[in-house]
CSV table of C-alpha atoms in Angstrom, one decimal:
chain,number,residue,atom,x,y,z
L,24,MET,CA,10.4,-13.0,0.5
L,25,ALA,CA,10.3,-14.5,-3.1
L,26,GLY,CA,6.6,-15.0,-2.6
L,27,MET,CA,6.0,-11.2,-1.2
L,28,ILE,CA,8.5,-10.1,-3.6
L,29,ARG,CA,5.9,-11.7,-6.4
L,30,ALA,CA,3.3,-10.2,-4.9
L,31,GLU,CA,4.4,-6.8,-5.0
L,32,LEU,CA,5.7,-7.4,-9.4
L,33,GLY,CA,1.9,-8.2,-10.4
L,34,LYS,CA,0.9,-5.4,-7.6
L,35,LEU,CA,3.2,-2.8,-10.1
L,36,LEU,CA,2.7,-4.4,-12.9
L,37,GLY,CA,-1.1,-5.1,-13.1
L,38,LEU,CA,-2.1,-1.1,-12.9
L,39,PRO,CA,-2.3,0.6,-15.5
L,40,THR,CA,-0.6,3.7,-14.5
L,41,ALA,CA,2.1,1.8,-13.9
L,42,ARG,CA,2.2,0.1,-17.3
L,43,VAL,CA,1.6,3.8,-19.6
L,44,GLY,CA,5.2,4.6,-17.4
L,45,LEU,CA,7.0,1.6,-18.6
L,46,VAL,CA,6.4,1.9,-22.7
L,47,LEU,CA,6.2,5.4,-21.7
L,48,GLY,CA,9.6,5.2,-20.6
L,49,VAL,CA,10.7,3.2,-23.4
L,50,LEU,CA,9.0,4.4,-26.2
L,51,ILE,CA,9.6,8.1,-25.7
L,52,ALA,CA,13.8,8.2,-25.6
L,53,PRO,CA,13.9,6.7,-29.0
L,54,LEU,CA,11.3,8.5,-30.4
L,55,LEU,CA,13.1,11.7,-29.6
L,56,VAL,CA,16.3,10.2,-31.7
L,57,LEU,CA,14.2,10.5,-34.8
L,58,VAL,CA,12.4,14.1,-34.1
L,59,ASN,CA,15.9,15.6,-32.8
L,60,ALA,CA,17.9,14.1,-36.0
L,61,PRO,CA,17.6,16.8,-38.1
L,62,ALA,CA,18.6,19.5,-35.5
L,63,THR,CA,21.9,16.9,-34.0
L,64,ARG,CA,22.4,16.0,-37.2
L,65,ALA,CA,23.2,20.4,-38.2
L,66,SER,CA,24.8,20.9,-34.7
L,67,LEU,CA,26.9,18.5,-35.5
L,68,ALA,CA,28.3,19.4,-38.7
L,69,ASP,CA,29.2,22.8,-37.3
L,70,GLY,CA,30.9,21.7,-34.1
L,71,THR,CA,28.4,23.2,-32.2
L,72,PHE,CA,27.0,20.1,-30.0
L,73,GLY,CA,29.7,19.8,-27.9
L,74,ASP,CA,30.8,16.2,-26.5
L,75,PRO,CA,30.0,13.8,-29.3
L,76,THR,CA,29.8,10.5,-26.6
L,77,ASP,CA,26.9,12.3,-24.8
L,78,LEU,CA,24.3,12.4,-28.0
L,79,GLY,CA,22.9,8.6,-27.2
L,80,PHE,CA,22.7,9.8,-23.6
L,81,ARG,CA,21.7,13.0,-23.4
L,82,ASN,CA,18.3,11.7,-25.5
L,83,LEU,CA,17.9,9.2,-22.7
L,84,GLY,CA,16.4,11.8,-19.9
L,85,ILE,CA,13.6,12.1,-21.2
L,86,GLY,CA,12.9,8.0,-20.6
L,87,LEU,CA,13.6,9.1,-16.9
L,88,LEU,CA,9.6,10.1,-16.6
L,89,GLY,CA,8.2,7.2,-17.1
L,90,ALA,CA,10.4,5.3,-14.6
L,91,LEU,CA,9.7,8.3,-12.1
L,92,ILE,CA,6.0,6.7,-13.0
L,93,LEU,CA,6.6,3.7,-11.8
L,94,GLY,CA,8.5,4.6,-8.9
L,95,VAL,CA,5.7,7.0,-7.9
L,96,VAL,CA,2.5,5.0,-8.7
L,97,SER,CA,4.5,1.6,-6.8
L,98,VAL,CA,4.1,3.4,-3.0
L,99,SER,CA,1.2,5.6,-3.9
L,100,SER,CA,-1.3,3.3,-4.9
L,101,GLU,CA,-1.2,2.0,-1.3
L,102,TYR,CA,-2.3,5.3,-0.3
L,103,THR,CA,-5.6,5.7,-2.6
L,104,SER,CA,-9.2,5.4,-1.5
L,105,THR,CA,-10.4,2.2,-2.9
L,106,GLY,CA,-13.9,3.1,-2.8
L,107,GLU,CA,-16.5,6.7,-2.1
L,108,ASP,CA,-18.4,4.8,0.2
L,109,SER,CA,-15.2,4.2,2.2
L,110,PRO,CA,-13.2,7.1,2.5
L,111,GLY,CA,-10.8,5.3,4.8
L,112,VAL,CA,-10.5,2.1,3.0
L,113,ARG,CA,-7.1,1.8,1.0
L,114,GLN,CA,-4.8,-0.9,-0.1
L,115,LEU,CA,-2.3,-1.0,2.1
L,116,THR,CA,-4.9,-2.5,5.2
L,117,VAL,CA,-4.2,-5.2,2.6
L,118,THR,CA,-0.9,-5.3,1.9
L,119,LEU,CA,0.0,-4.8,5.8
L,120,ALA,CA,-2.5,-7.9,7.1
L,121,ALA,CA,-0.8,-9.6,4.6
L,122,MET,CA,3.0,-9.0,4.5
L,123,PRO,CA,2.9,-7.3,8.4
L,124,ASP,CA,7.0,-7.0,8.6
L,125,ARG,CA,7.8,-3.2,7.2
L,126,THR,CA,10.4,-3.6,6.5
L,127,ARG,CA,10.5,-7.2,4.6
L,128,LEU,CA,7.6,-5.6,3.1
L,129,LEU,CA,9.7,-2.6,1.9
L,130,ILE,CA,12.4,-4.8,1.0
L,131,ALA,CA,9.8,-6.2,-1.1
L,132,LYS,CA,8.5,-3.3,-3.3
L,133,ALA,CA,11.9,-1.9,-4.0
L,134,THR,CA,13.4,-5.0,-5.1
L,135,ALA,CA,10.5,-5.7,-7.7
L,136,LEU,CA,10.5,-1.7,-8.4
L,137,VAL,CA,14.6,-2.2,-9.1
L,138,ALA,CA,14.1,-5.1,-11.0
L,139,VAL,CA,10.4,-3.3,-13.8
L,140,VAL,CA,12.9,-0.6,-14.1
L,141,THR,CA,16.1,-1.7,-14.4
L,142,ALA,CA,14.5,-3.9,-17.6
L,143,GLN,CA,13.1,-0.7,-18.6
L,144,GLY,CA,16.9,1.6,-18.5
L,145,VAL,CA,18.5,-1.6,-20.9
L,146,GLY,CA,15.7,-1.6,-22.8
L,147,THR,CA,15.1,1.5,-23.4
L,148,ALA,CA,19.1,2.7,-23.1
L,149,THR,CA,19.7,-0.1,-25.8
L,150,ALA,CA,16.4,1.4,-28.0
L,151,THR,CA,17.8,4.4,-28.0
L,152,LEU,CA,21.6,4.2,-28.0
L,153,GLY,CA,21.1,2.0,-31.1
L,154,LEU,CA,19.0,3.7,-33.2
L,155,THR,CA,21.4,6.6,-32.5
L,156,GLU,CA,23.8,4.9,-33.9
L,157,LEU,CA,22.2,4.4,-37.1
L,158,VAL,CA,20.6,7.8,-37.5
L,159,HIS,CA,23.8,9.3,-37.1
L,160,GLY,CA,26.6,6.5,-38.3
L,161,GLU,CA,30.4,7.5,-37.7
L,162,ALA,CA,29.4,10.9,-36.3
L,163,VAL,CA,28.6,9.7,-32.8
L,164,PRO,CA,31.5,7.1,-31.1
L,165,ALA,CA,30.3,3.7,-29.8
L,166,PRO,CA,28.7,4.1,-26.3
L,167,SER,CA,31.2,2.0,-23.1
L,168,PRO,CA,29.6,-0.6,-22.0
L,169,ALA,CA,30.1,1.6,-18.3
L,170,ARG,CA,28.3,4.6,-19.2
L,171,VAL,CA,25.6,2.4,-20.5
L,172,ALA,CA,25.5,1.1,-16.6
L,173,ALA,CA,26.0,3.7,-15.3
L,174,ALA,CA,23.2,5.7,-17.0
L,175,VAL,CA,20.5,2.3,-15.8
L,176,LEU,CA,22.1,2.8,-11.9
L,177,TYR,CA,20.8,6.2,-12.9
L,178,TRP,CA,17.4,5.0,-13.6
L,179,VAL,CA,17.6,2.9,-10.2
L,180,LEU,CA,18.9,5.6,-8.4
L,181,THR,CA,16.2,8.1,-9.3
L,182,THR,CA,13.8,5.5,-9.4
L,183,LEU,CA,14.2,5.5,-5.2
L,184,LEU,CA,14.4,8.8,-4.8
L,185,ALA,CA,11.2,9.5,-6.1
L,186,PHE,CA,9.1,5.7,-4.6
L,187,ALA,CA,11.1,7.3,-1.0
L,188,LEU,CA,9.7,10.8,-1.1
L,189,THR,CA,6.3,9.2,-2.1
L,190,LEU,CA,6.3,6.5,0.7
L,191,ILE,CA,7.2,10.3,3.1
L,192,ALA,CA,4.3,12.4,1.6
L,193,ARG,CA,1.6,9.2,1.1
L,194,ASN,CA,0.6,11.1,-2.1
L,195,GLY,CA,1.0,10.5,-5.4
L,196,VAL,CA,-0.5,13.2,-6.9
L,197,VAL,CA,2.2,15.8,-5.2
L,198,THR,CA,5.4,13.6,-5.1
L,199,LEU,CA,5.4,13.7,-9.1
L,200,THR,CA,4.2,17.0,-9.6
L,201,VAL,CA,7.8,18.4,-7.9
L,202,LEU,CA,10.0,15.7,-9.3
L,203,ILE,CA,8.7,16.4,-13.4
L,204,LEU,CA,8.2,20.1,-13.0
L,205,ASN,CA,12.6,19.9,-11.2
L,206,SER,CA,12.9,17.6,-13.7
L,207,SER,CA,11.6,19.6,-17.2
L,208,VAL,CA,10.9,22.9,-16.5
L,209,VAL,CA,13.6,24.4,-13.7
L,210,SER,CA,15.4,22.0,-11.2
L,211,LEU,CA,15.6,23.7,-8.1
L,212,SER,CA,19.6,22.5,-7.6
L,213,TYR,CA,19.9,23.8,-10.9
L,214,LEU,CA,19.4,27.3,-9.9
L,215,LEU,CA,20.8,26.6,-6.1
L,216,TYR,CA,23.7,26.0,-8.1
L,217,LYS,CA,23.4,29.7,-9.1
L,218,VAL,CA,23.9,30.3,-5.6
L,219,THR,CA,27.3,27.8,-4.7
L,220,PRO,CA,28.8,25.6,-6.7
L,221,LEU,CA,27.8,23.0,-3.9
L,222,ALA,CA,24.7,22.5,-4.6
L,223,ALA,CA,26.1,20.7,-8.2
L,224,TYR,CA,26.6,17.8,-5.0
L,225,LEU,CA,22.3,18.0,-4.8
L,226,PRO,CA,20.6,14.5,-6.0
L,227,ASP,CA,18.7,15.4,-8.4
L,228,ILE,CA,22.1,16.9,-10.8
L,229,VAL,CA,24.5,14.4,-9.1
L,230,GLY,CA,23.8,11.9,-10.8
L,231,ALA,CA,23.7,12.6,-14.1
L,232,HIS,CA,27.9,13.5,-14.4
L,233,MET,CA,28.1,9.3,-13.7
L,234,PHE,CA,27.4,9.4,-17.6
L,235,ILE,CA,26.8,12.8,-19.1
L,236,ARG,CA,30.4,14.4,-19.9
L,237,GLY,CA,29.5,18.1,-21.3
L,238,MET,CA,26.8,19.3,-18.3
L,239,ASP,CA,25.7,22.6,-18.8
L,240,LEU,CA,27.3,23.2,-15.1
L,241,ALA,CA,30.8,24.3,-14.6
L,242,GLU,CA,31.5,21.5,-11.8
L,243,ARG,CA,33.5,18.6,-12.9
L,244,ILE,CA,32.7,16.0,-10.8
L,245,PRO,CA,34.1,12.4,-11.3
L,246,PRO,CA,31.7,9.3,-12.7
L,247,VAL,CA,32.9,7.2,-9.6
L,248,THR,CA,31.4,10.5,-6.6
L,249,ALA,CA,28.9,10.9,-8.9
L,250,GLY,CA,27.6,7.7,-8.6
L,251,LEU,CA,29.0,6.9,-5.1
L,252,VAL,CA,27.0,10.6,-3.5
L,253,MET,CA,24.0,9.6,-5.3
L,254,SER,CA,24.1,6.4,-3.9
L,255,ALA,CA,24.4,7.8,-0.2
L,256,TRP,CA,21.8,10.4,-0.7
L,257,VAL,CA,19.4,7.7,-1.9
L,258,THR,CA,19.6,5.6,0.8
L,259,ALA,CA,19.2,8.3,3.2
L,260,PHE,CA,15.7,9.1,2.3
L,261,LEU,CA,14.7,5.0,1.6
L,262,ALA,CA,16.2,5.3,5.9
L,263,LEU,CA,14.6,7.6,6.6
L,264,ALA,CA,11.1,6.8,5.0
L,265,ALA,CA,11.7,3.3,6.9
L,266,VAL,CA,11.8,4.8,10.3
L,267,ILE,CA,8.5,6.8,9.4
L,268,PHE,CA,6.8,4.0,7.6
L,269,HIS,CA,7.5,1.8,10.5
L,270,ARG,CA,6.5,4.7,13.5
L,271,ARG,CA,3.7,5.7,11.5
L,272,ASP,CA,0.1,3.9,12.0
L,273,ALA,CA,-1.0,2.7,8.7
Z,2,MET,CA,-8.4,-18.1,20.0
Z,3,ILE,CA,-7.8,-14.1,20.3
Z,4,ALA,CA,-6.5,-12.4,23.7
Z,5,ILE,CA,-6.9,-8.9,24.1
Z,6,ASP,CA,-4.8,-7.4,27.0
Z,7,ARG,CA,-5.1,-3.6,28.9
Z,8,LEU,CA,-4.6,-1.7,25.5
Z,9,ARG,CA,-3.8,1.6,25.8
Z,10,LYS,CA,-3.9,4.0,23.0
Z,11,SER,CA,-4.4,8.0,22.9
Z,12,LYS,CA,-4.7,9.8,19.2
Z,13,ASN,CA,-4.7,13.8,19.3
Z,14,ARG,CA,-4.2,13.8,22.8
Z,15,THR,CA,-7.6,12.3,23.3
Z,16,ARG,CA,-7.6,8.3,24.7
Z,17,ILE,CA,-9.7,6.2,22.3
Z,18,LEU,CA,-8.8,3.3,24.1
Z,19,ARG,CA,-8.3,2.7,28.2
Z,20,ASP,CA,-7.2,-0.8,29.4
Z,21,VAL,CA,-9.3,-2.4,26.8
Z,22,SER,CA,-9.9,-6.4,27.8
Z,23,PHE,CA,-11.8,-9.7,26.1
Z,24,GLU,CA,-11.5,-12.9,25.1
Z,25,ALA,CA,-12.4,-14.3,21.6
Z,26,ARG,CA,-12.9,-18.1,21.7
Z,27,PRO,CA,-12.3,-21.0,18.9
Z,28,GLY,CA,-16.4,-22.4,17.7
Z,29,ARG,CA,-17.9,-18.8,18.8
Z,30,VAL,CA,-19.5,-15.3,17.4
Z,31,THR,CA,-18.0,-13.5,19.5
Z,32,GLY,CA,-19.7,-10.1,18.4
Z,33,PHE,CA,-17.8,-6.4,19.4
Z,34,LEU,CA,-20.4,-4.0,19.9
Z,35,GLY,CA,-20.3,0.4,20.3
Z,36,PRO,CA,-21.5,3.6,19.9
Z,37,ASN,CA,-19.7,5.0,16.3
Z,38,GLY,CA,-16.9,6.7,17.8
Z,39,ALA,CA,-16.2,3.6,21.3
Z,40,GLY,CA,-13.1,2.1,19.7
Z,41,LYS,CA,-13.9,-0.9,17.7
Z,42,THR,CA,-12.3,0.1,15.0
Z,43,SER,CA,-8.7,0.9,16.9
Z,44,THR,CA,-9.5,-2.1,19.1
Z,45,LEU,CA,-8.7,-4.3,15.5
Z,46,ARG,CA,-6.5,-2.3,14.1
Z,47,VAL,CA,-4.2,-2.8,16.6
Z,48,LEU,CA,-5.4,-6.8,16.9
Z,49,LEU,CA,-4.1,-7.2,13.3
Z,50,GLY,CA,-0.8,-5.3,13.8
Z,51,LEU,CA,-1.7,-1.7,11.6
Z,52,ASP,CA,-1.8,0.5,14.9
Z,53,ARG,CA,0.3,0.9,17.9
Z,54,PRO,CA,-0.3,1.1,21.4
Z,55,GLU,CA,0.8,3.0,23.9
Z,56,SER,CA,1.1,-0.2,26.6
Z,57,GLY,CA,-1.2,-4.0,26.4
Z,58,THR,CA,-0.6,-6.9,24.0
Z,59,ALA,CA,-3.1,-8.0,21.6
Z,60,LEU,CA,-2.2,-11.7,20.6
Z,61,VAL,CA,-3.6,-14.2,17.9
Z,62,ASN,CA,-2.7,-17.9,19.6
Z,63,GLY,CA,-0.8,-16.7,22.0
Z,64,ARG,CA,1.3,-14.0,19.6
Z,65,PRO,CA,1.0,-11.2,17.8
Z,66,TYR,CA,-0.5,-11.1,14.7
Z,67,ALA,CA,2.7,-9.2,13.5
Z,68,SER,CA,5.2,-12.2,14.3
Z,69,TRP,CA,3.6,-15.1,12.3
Z,70,PRO,CA,5.2,-16.0,9.4
Z,71,ARG,CA,2.2,-15.8,6.9
Z,72,PRO,CA,-0.6,-14.7,9.0
Z,73,LEU,CA,-3.5,-15.1,6.1
Z,74,THR,CA,-3.0,-18.7,7.0
Z,75,MET,CA,-3.6,-17.8,10.5
Z,76,VAL,CA,-6.6,-14.9,10.3
Z,77,GLY,CA,-8.8,-13.5,7.6
Z,78,ALA,CA,-9.7,-9.6,8.3
Z,79,VAL,CA,-12.6,-7.5,6.7
Z,80,LEU,CA,-11.9,-3.8,7.5
Z,81,ASP,CA,-14.6,-2.4,5.5
Z,82,GLY,CA,-14.9,-2.1,2.0
Z,83,SER,CA,-12.7,-5.1,-0.2
Z,84,GLY,CA,-9.0,-3.0,-0.1
Z,85,ALA,CA,-8.2,-4.0,-3.4
Z,86,HIS,CA,-7.3,-1.0,-5.6
Z,87,ARG,CA,-9.8,-0.1,-8.1
Z,88,ALA,CA,-8.3,-0.3,-11.3
Z,89,ARG,CA,-7.7,-4.0,-10.1
Z,90,SER,CA,-9.5,-6.8,-11.3
Z,91,ALA,CA,-10.6,-9.2,-8.4
Z,92,ARG,CA,-8.7,-12.2,-9.9
Z,93,ALA,CA,-5.6,-9.1,-10.0
Z,94,HIS,CA,-6.0,-8.6,-6.3
Z,95,LEU,CA,-6.4,-12.3,-5.2
Z,96,ARG,CA,-4.1,-13.7,-6.8
Z,97,TRP,CA,-1.5,-11.1,-5.0
Z,98,VAL,CA,-2.4,-11.7,-2.1
Z,99,ALA,CA,-2.2,-15.1,-1.9
Z,100,ALA,CA,1.1,-14.7,-3.4
Z,101,SER,CA,2.4,-12.9,-1.1
Z,102,ASN,CA,1.5,-15.8,2.1
Z,103,GLY,CA,3.1,-18.7,-0.9
Z,104,LEU,CA,-0.7,-19.8,-1.0
Z,105,PRO,CA,-1.8,-21.7,-4.3
Z,106,ARG,CA,-3.0,-19.8,-7.3
Z,107,GLY,CA,-6.2,-22.5,-7.3
Z,108,ARG,CA,-7.5,-20.9,-3.9
Z,109,VAL,CA,-8.6,-17.6,-6.4
Z,110,GLY,CA,-10.9,-19.5,-7.5
Z,111,GLU,CA,-12.1,-21.2,-4.5
Z,112,VAL,CA,-12.4,-18.4,-3.0
Z,113,LEU,CA,-14.4,-16.5,-5.9
Z,114,ASP,CA,-17.2,-19.4,-6.0
Z,115,LEU,CA,-16.7,-19.9,-2.1
Z,116,VAL,CA,-18.6,-16.2,-1.7
Z,117,GLY,CA,-20.2,-16.4,-5.3
Z,118,LEU,CA,-18.4,-13.8,-7.0
Z,119,ALA,CA,-16.6,-16.4,-10.0
Z,120,GLY,CA,-19.0,-14.7,-12.6
Z,121,ASP,CA,-17.6,-11.4,-12.1
Z,122,ALA,CA,-13.3,-12.7,-11.6
Z,123,ARG,CA,-12.9,-10.4,-14.4
Z,124,LYS,CA,-14.3,-6.9,-13.2
Z,125,ARG,CA,-12.2,-4.7,-11.8
Z,126,ALA,CA,-12.8,-3.6,-8.1
Z,127,GLY,CA,-13.8,0.2,-9.3
Z,128,ARG,CA,-16.8,-1.4,-10.5
Z,129,PHE,CA,-18.0,-3.2,-7.6
Z,130,SER,CA,-21.3,-1.9,-5.3
Z,131,LEU,CA,-21.0,-2.7,-2.0
Z,132,GLY,CA,-22.3,-5.9,-1.3
Z,133,MET,CA,-19.8,-7.1,-4.2
Z,134,SER,CA,-16.7,-5.4,-2.9
Z,135,ARG,CA,-17.7,-6.5,0.9
Z,136,ARG,CA,-18.0,-10.4,-0.6
Z,137,LEU,CA,-14.3,-9.7,-1.9
Z,138,GLY,CA,-12.9,-8.9,1.4
Z,139,LEU,CA,-14.5,-12.3,2.1
Z,140,ALA,CA,-13.0,-13.7,0.0
Z,141,THR,CA,-9.3,-12.2,0.8
Z,142,ALA,CA,-10.4,-13.5,4.1
Z,143,MET,CA,-10.8,-16.8,3.0
Z,144,LEU,CA,-7.3,-17.8,1.1
Z,145,GLY,CA,-5.4,-18.6,3.7
Z,146,ASP,CA,-8.5,-21.3,5.4
Z,147,PRO,CA,-7.4,-19.7,8.8
Z,148,PRO,CA,-8.5,-21.0,11.5
Z,149,ILE,CA,-9.7,-16.9,13.4
Z,150,LEU,CA,-11.8,-14.2,11.5
Z,151,VAL,CA,-11.9,-10.6,12.1
Z,152,LEU,CA,-14.4,-8.0,10.2
Z,153,ASP,CA,-15.8,-4.6,11.2
Z,154,GLU,CA,-18.5,-3.8,10.7
Z,155,PRO,CA,-19.4,-6.8,8.4
Z,156,VAL,CA,-23.2,-5.6,7.6
Z,157,ASN,CA,-23.0,-2.1,7.7
Z,158,GLY,CA,-24.8,-0.9,4.0
Z,159,LEU,CA,-25.4,-4.6,3.0
Z,160,ASP,CA,-29.5,-5.0,2.0
Z,161,PRO,CA,-31.5,-7.7,3.8
Z,162,ALA,CA,-29.9,-10.7,1.4
Z,163,GLY,CA,-26.7,-9.6,1.7
Z,164,ILE,CA,-26.8,-9.0,5.7
Z,165,ARG,CA,-28.7,-13.0,6.1
Z,166,TRP,CA,-25.3,-14.2,3.4
Z,167,ILE,CA,-22.7,-12.6,5.8
Z,168,ARG,CA,-24.9,-14.3,9.0
Z,169,ASP,CA,-25.1,-17.8,7.6
Z,170,PHE,CA,-21.4,-17.4,6.3
Z,171,LEU,CA,-20.1,-16.2,9.9
Z,172,ARG,CA,-22.4,-19.4,12.1
Z,173,THR,CA,-21.1,-21.8,9.3
Z,174,SER,CA,-16.9,-20.2,10.3
Z,175,ALA,CA,-18.7,-20.6,13.6
Z,176,ALA,CA,-19.5,-23.9,13.8
Z,177,GLU,CA,-16.5,-25.1,11.7
Z,178,GLY,CA,-14.7,-24.2,14.6
Z,179,ARG,CA,-13.3,-20.9,13.4
Z,180,THR,CA,-12.8,-18.1,15.9
Z,181,VAL,CA,-14.5,-15.1,14.6
Z,182,LEU,CA,-14.9,-11.7,16.2
Z,183,LEU,CA,-17.1,-8.7,14.8
Z,184,SER,CA,-17.7,-5.6,15.4
Z,185,SER,CA,-21.1,-3.7,14.8
Z,186,HIS,CA,-22.9,-0.8,16.3
Z,187,LEU,CA,-26.2,-2.8,15.1
Z,188,MET,CA,-27.6,-4.1,18.4
Z,189,GLY,CA,-30.9,-6.6,16.7
Z,190,GLU,CA,-28.4,-7.9,13.5
Z,191,LEU,CA,-25.7,-8.8,16.3
Z,192,ALA,CA,-28.2,-10.4,19.2
Z,193,GLU,CA,-29.0,-13.1,16.1
Z,194,ILE,CA,-25.3,-14.1,14.6
Z,195,ALA,CA,-23.6,-13.5,17.9
Z,196,ASP,CA,-22.9,-16.1,21.0
Z,197,ASP,CA,-20.9,-13.6,22.7
Z,198,VAL,CA,-20.5,-10.0,23.5
Z,199,VAL,CA,-18.8,-7.5,24.0
Z,200,VAL,CA,-19.9,-4.0,25.3
Z,201,ILE,CA,-17.7,-0.8,24.7
Z,202,ASP,CA,-18.5,2.8,24.8
Z,203,HIS,CA,-15.2,5.7,25.3
Z,204,GLY,CA,-12.4,3.1,25.0
Z,205,GLN,CA,-13.2,1.0,27.4
Z,206,VAL,CA,-15.3,-2.5,27.9
Z,207,VAL,CA,-18.3,-2.0,29.8
Z,208,ALA,CA,-19.7,-6.1,29.7
Z,209,HIS,CA,-18.1,-9.0,28.5
Z,210,GLY,CA,-20.0,-12.6,28.2
Z,211,THR,CA,-22.7,-14.7,26.3
Z,212,VAL,CA,-25.8,-12.3,25.1
Z,213,ALA,CA,-27.9,-13.9,27.6
Z,214,GLU,CA,-25.5,-13.0,30.5
Z,215,VAL,CA,-25.1,-9.2,28.9
Z,216,THR,CA,-28.8,-8.8,28.1
Z,217,GLY,CA,-29.1,-9.9,31.6
Z,218,GLU,CA,-32.8,-8.3,33.1
Z,219,HIS,CA,-33.8,-6.1,30.1
Z,220,ARG,CA,-35.9,-7.3,27.8
Z,221,THR,CA,-33.5,-7.4,24.6
Z,222,LEU,CA,-29.9,-6.8,23.8
Z,223,GLU,CA,-30.7,-3.6,22.7
Z,224,ASP,CA,-31.9,-2.6,25.3
Z,225,ALA,CA,-28.5,-3.8,27.9
Z,226,PHE,CA,-26.7,-1.9,25.6
Z,227,PHE,CA,-28.8,1.3,26.0
Z,228,ALA,CA,-28.6,0.7,29.4
Z,229,LEU,CA,-24.6,0.5,29.6
Z,230,THR,CA,-23.6,3.1,27.5
Z,231,ALA,CA,-23.6,6.7,27.3
Z,232,GLU,CA,-26.2,6.4,24.4
Z,233,ALA,CA,-28.9,6.4,27.0
Z,234,GLY,CA,-28.3,10.0,28.6
Z,235,ARG,CA,-28.4,11.1,24.8
Z,236,THR,CA,-31.3,12.6,23.2
Z,237,TRP,CA,-33.0,12.3,19.7
Z,238,PRO,CA,-35.7,14.3,18.6
Z,239,ALA,CA,-39.0,12.5,18.2
């Protein structure tokens, strides 16, 4: 199993797209702290910002795009054609020839992904929150370790969700487009929430309650409940993806 | 030793394999011959655990391929192209494959030498020519120094030098005692490389034996092939 995880780590980190996702994820959030600094300072001063403990964590959200890219390419790279002269050939053929036990393969793949994204999440959170403290000083209370851990967990769970969805769709472009639009332009779940408050428990928005206090929704979900609900969603999607992956001809 | 026993499979409600049975033995090159769409690739994909049959078994030294803990040390397979991601270098591709089966990193250099790609180790697979991709596929197959080789249309699209190189490589492998199974629709080529031949048509094995046995009364293997398969009834413009 250790060899399989090492193989999957090497595969993931060897992809140029994954490297872009890794660097983008780590750099973009701290950068936003600097870019937003003047506006944030003003809103903190006149009291319109809301909960000041959210400050660093709100900027963290944008870095999630990098983690999403990692989750998607980890699977989509298996399904992209490897050459014009052989459209049916994909890396998946070699992957399954080398690791034919599909359950163990998925575990190795997910483990490698979680390891990379956890490191990325910890690095980004440390840089972003540290920089927030440096820029805003006393105005922002020091973040509690539990909230930082919850934010990293949110990254990991969102990445696994992207991983599972790509495995079901077998296509990275579709999954990545949907996920990016949903997380940056307009969230479908957020629109649904206008219809029913139950939508607050949908997988893409429930997780943020783990570490953001002043959510835009009226619905207040305790952090632990939010974590459990999101974990349940992710487990369900992973299980569904695994069953489909098992039954499908490669 | 490869033992295929009564494989059956349908795709989109069409039966593509009808009770396919044959064996490939050590020290011999077994040619799997049939027109395009006859079921060659489907059979090989079932053998490697990529696709699932409705019934029947495909065993590699007595066990299904997927049940071998380090399958690359048992079977080396090349299914059309290298399967290397276009953005990866040949060396990076071979490294992850080696790691997945607990093979030493040193094997990567050895197999690159073996197929004559040592000078292109850092080149991205997406920039490889067809011949180089085939070589990289063979290098991947040889990583675990397996006693069994399975190749789907290995000479398709290669230039004469490439075809000759593959032919020598496979003959040498069989002489070393390996079981070599290769599919092809090129009869002339197969007659030169193979010891045994399995002819498949419309998902059914229509002949099985040594090249001499299958050729029988016919002048060449090609004549025998056309007599055995539905190709005989197909008319092509002169």
